PDB file of C-alpha atoms in Angstrom:
ATOM      1  CA  UNK A 428     -91.855 -86.311 120.261  1.00 61.00           C
ATOM      2  CA  UNK A 429     -88.380 -85.466 120.586  1.00 65.00           C
ATOM      3  CA  UNK A 430     -85.788 -87.533 118.603  1.00 65.00           C
ATOM      4  CA  UNK A 431     -82.410 -87.613 119.534  1.00 60.00           C
ATOM      5  CA  UNK A 432     -79.948 -88.037 116.653  1.00 62.00           C
ATOM      6  CA  UNK A 433     -76.311 -89.345 116.934  1.00 59.00           C
ATOM      7  CA  UNK A 434     -74.044 -89.865 114.490  1.00 60.00           C
ATOM      8  CA  UNK A 435     -72.731 -93.502 114.207  1.00 58.00           C
ATOM      9  CA  UNK A 436     -68.839 -93.034 115.627  1.00 55.00           C
ATOM     10  CA  UNK A 437     -70.153 -90.675 118.819  1.00 59.00           C
ATOM     11  CA  UNK A 438     -73.069 -92.849 119.915  1.00 63.00           C
ATOM     12  CA  UNK A 439     -72.352 -92.962 123.728  1.00 62.00           C
ATOM     13  CA  UNK A 440     -73.793 -96.509 123.868  1.00 62.00           C
ATOM     14  CA  UNK A 441     -71.739 -97.748 120.864  1.00 65.00           C
ATOM     15  CA  UNK A 442     -68.604 -95.876 122.331  1.00 71.00           C
ATOM     16  CA  UNK A 443     -69.050 -97.904 125.773  1.00 75.00           C
ATOM     17  CA  UNK A 444     -69.653-101.275 123.796  1.00 77.00           C
ATOM     18  CA  UNK A 445     -66.471-100.891 121.976  1.00 79.00           C
ATOM     19  CA  UNK A 446     -64.452-100.087 124.939  1.00 81.00           C
ATOM     20  CA  UNK A 447     -65.963-103.429 126.614  1.00 83.00           C
ATOM     21  CA  UNK A 448     -64.991-105.320 123.542  1.00 84.00           C
ATOM     22  CA  UNK A 449     -61.392-104.010 123.589  1.00 86.00           C
ATOM     23  CA  UNK A 450     -61.118-104.784 127.375  1.00 84.00           C
ATOM     24  CA  UNK A 451     -62.498-108.258 126.552  1.00 84.00           C
ATOM     25  CA  UNK A 452     -60.011-109.042 123.753  1.00 81.00           C
ATOM     26  CA  UNK A 453     -57.108-107.774 125.364  1.00 80.00           C
ATOM     27  CA  UNK A 454     -57.896-110.163 128.453  1.00 77.00           C
ATOM     28  CA  UNK A 455     -58.433-112.922 126.191  1.00 76.00           C
ATOM     29  CA  UNK A 456     -54.795-112.464 124.655  1.00 75.00           C
ATOM     30  CA  UNK A 457     -53.470-111.815 127.865  1.00 70.00           C
ATOM     31  CA  UNK A 458     -54.322-115.394 129.258  1.00 63.00           C
ATOM     32  CA  UNK A 459     -52.018-116.823 126.620  1.00 55.00           C
ATOM     33  CA  UNK A 460     -48.971-115.731 127.783  1.00 51.00           C
ATOM     34  CA  UNK A 461     -48.204-119.064 129.448  1.00 50.00           C
ATOM     35  CA  UNK A 462     -47.900-120.337 125.959  1.00 54.00           C
ATOM     36  CA  UNK A 463     -45.828-117.649 124.696  1.00 53.00           C
ATOM     37  CA  UNK A 464     -43.043-118.019 127.353  1.00 53.00           C
ATOM     38  CA  UNK A 465     -42.720-121.625 126.706  1.00 55.00           C
ATOM     39  CA  UNK A 466     -45.233-122.951 129.721  1.00 53.00           C
ATOM     40  CA  UNK A 467     -48.025-125.062 129.800  1.00 55.00           C
ATOM     41  CA  UNK A 468     -51.166-123.817 128.935  1.00 56.00           C
ATOM     42  CA  UNK A 469     -53.473-122.909 131.869  1.00 56.00           C
ATOM     43  CA  UNK A 470     -50.337-122.817 134.037  1.00 58.00           C
ATOM     44  CA  UNK A 471     -48.846-119.655 134.873  1.00 66.00           C
ATOM     45  CA  UNK A 472     -46.283-120.590 137.608  1.00 71.00           C
ATOM     46  CA  UNK A 473     -44.401-123.638 138.184  1.00 75.00           C
ATOM     47  CA  UNK A 474     -45.597-126.033 140.773  1.00 81.00           C
ATOM     48  CA  UNK A 475     -43.448-125.691 144.074  1.00 85.00           C
ATOM     49  CA  UNK A 476     -42.262-128.545 146.457  1.00 87.00           C
ATOM     50  CA  UNK A 477     -41.463-128.308 150.071  1.00 87.00           C
ATOM     51  CA  UNK A 478     -43.663-127.566 153.092  1.00 88.00           C
ATOM     52  CA  UNK A 479     -44.839-124.012 154.236  1.00 89.00           C
ATOM     53  CA  UNK A 480     -42.085-124.374 157.198  1.00 90.00           C
ATOM     54  CA  UNK A 481     -39.386-125.751 155.307  1.00 94.00           C
ATOM     55  CA  UNK A 482     -36.163-123.657 154.441  1.00 95.00           C
ATOM     56  CA  UNK A 483     -33.674-125.180 151.791  1.00 95.00           C
ATOM     57  CA  UNK A 484     -30.040-124.012 152.687  1.00 95.00           C
ATOM     58  CA  UNK A 485     -27.551-124.712 150.045  1.00 96.00           C
ATOM     59  CA  UNK A 486     -24.163-124.544 151.496  1.00 95.00           C
ATOM     60  CA  UNK A 487     -20.750-126.531 151.230  1.00 95.00           C
ATOM     61  CA  UNK A 488     -20.254-128.748 154.031  1.00 95.00           C
ATOM     62  CA  UNK A 489     -17.112-127.217 155.025  1.00 95.00           C
ATOM     63  CA  UNK A 490     -19.071-123.981 156.091  1.00 94.00           C
ATOM     64  CA  UNK A 491     -22.073-125.588 157.112  1.00 95.00           C
ATOM     65  CA  UNK A 492     -20.248-127.929 159.794  1.00 94.00           C
ATOM     66  CA  UNK A 493     -18.180-124.693 161.063  1.00 94.00           C
ATOM     67  CA  UNK A 494     -19.170-121.216 162.424  1.00 94.00           C
ATOM     68  CA  UNK A 495     -20.981-119.915 159.351  1.00 92.00           C
ATOM     69  CA  UNK A 496     -23.294-122.990 159.588  1.00 93.00           C
ATOM     70  CA  UNK A 497     -24.049-122.902 163.175  1.00 95.00           C
ATOM     71  CA  UNK A 498     -24.962-119.409 163.053  1.00 94.00           C
ATOM     72  CA  UNK A 499     -27.241-120.312 160.205  1.00 93.00           C
ATOM     73  CA  UNK A 500     -28.899-122.829 162.188  1.00 94.00           C
ATOM     74  CA  UNK A 501     -29.300-120.763 165.338  1.00 94.00           C
ATOM     75  CA  UNK A 502     -31.094-118.310 163.253  1.00 94.00           C
ATOM     76  CA  UNK A 503     -33.598-120.602 161.535  1.00 94.00           C
ATOM     77  CA  UNK A 504     -34.012-122.997 164.332  1.00 94.00           C
ATOM     78  CA  UNK A 505     -34.736-120.465 166.725  1.00 94.00           C
ATOM     79  CA  UNK A 506     -37.635-121.312 169.034  1.00 93.00           C
ATOM     80  CA  UNK A 507     -41.199-119.948 167.897  1.00 89.00           C
ATOM     81  CA  UNK A 508     -42.418-117.221 170.237  1.00 90.00           C
ATOM     82  CA  UNK A 509     -45.700-117.758 172.176  1.00 90.00           C
ATOM     83  CA  UNK A 510     -45.884-121.393 172.201  1.00 90.00           C
ATOM     84  CA  UNK A 511     -46.234-123.545 175.369  1.00 93.00           C
ATOM     85  CA  UNK A 512     -43.978-126.137 173.928  1.00 93.00           C
ATOM     86  CA  UNK A 513     -40.441-125.725 172.050  1.00 92.00           C
ATOM     87  CA  UNK A 514     -40.474-125.726 168.448  1.00 93.00           C
ATOM     88  CA  UNK A 515     -38.453-124.279 165.809  1.00 94.00           C
ATOM     89  CA  UNK A 516     -39.294-121.649 163.493  1.00 93.00           C
ATOM     90  CA  UNK A 517     -38.105-123.503 160.347  1.00 94.00           C
ATOM     91  CA  UNK A 518     -37.492-127.090 159.463  1.00 94.00           C
ATOM     92  CA  UNK A 519     -33.778-126.881 157.895  1.00 95.00           C
ATOM     93  CA  UNK A 520     -32.776-128.832 154.874  1.00 94.00           C
ATOM     94  CA  UNK A 521     -29.086-128.577 154.069  1.00 95.00           C
ATOM     95  CA  UNK A 522     -27.800-129.780 150.538  1.00 95.00           C
ATOM     96  CA  UNK A 523     -24.525-128.988 148.726  1.00 95.00           C
ATOM     97  CA  UNK A 524     -24.308-126.806 145.527  1.00 92.00           C
ATOM     98  CA  UNK A 525     -23.489-130.092 143.466  1.00 92.00           C
ATOM     99  CA  UNK A 526     -26.954-131.552 144.482  1.00 92.00           C
ATOM    100  CA  UNK A 527     -29.040-128.501 143.838  1.00 92.00           C
ATOM    101  CA  UNK A 528     -30.598-129.703 140.718  1.00 88.00           C
ATOM    102  CA  UNK A 529     -33.904-129.137 138.751  1.00 85.00           C
ATOM    103  CA  UNK A 530     -35.661-130.981 141.831  1.00 84.00           C
ATOM    104  CA  UNK A 531     -34.721-128.492 144.218  1.00 90.00           C
ATOM    105  CA  UNK A 532     -34.868-125.417 142.107  1.00 89.00           C
ATOM    106  CA  UNK A 533     -38.665-125.260 142.654  1.00 89.00           C
ATOM    107  CA  UNK A 534     -38.588-125.536 146.481  1.00 91.00           C
ATOM    108  CA  UNK A 535     -40.747-123.130 148.315  1.00 90.00           C
ATOM    109  CA  UNK A 536     -38.021-121.208 150.588  1.00 92.00           C
ATOM    110  CA  UNK A 537     -34.403-121.345 149.120  1.00 94.00           C
ATOM    111  CA  UNK A 538     -31.132-119.900 150.942  1.00 94.00           C
ATOM    112  CA  UNK A 539     -28.299-119.873 148.675  1.00 93.00           C
ATOM    113  CA  UNK A 540     -24.744-119.054 150.281  1.00 88.00           C
TER     114      UNK A 540
END
C-alpha cells in the first residue's frame, strides 16, 4: 500500500480550493462597486433614453439655421442605402445648449456642437 503525504500548505487540492475561494470572494466584492460610486445597487449603468435611430444635436439656433446646421442635417439625414424607399439614416432632434438638462444627458446618441 502506497501512501502519499502532503504538507498542509502544499496540498494541490487545498491550493486549488484556496484559489477558487479567492476568485469568488473578489467577484462578490467587485459586484458592490455600484454602491461605492454613488449608484443604485444592482444597476451599474444609468438607463438611457431615445430610440436606436435617434440623434440628439445640441447646437444654438443661429448655427442650426445657417450653413453649419444644414451640413449637419445633410450628413445625419442622408438616405439609408439599399432600401427600396427613401429613409434617413437618423431621426435628428435639435435642442439648444440652454435646454440640455438632466433629461437629455442620458440620451442614447448626442452630438454637442
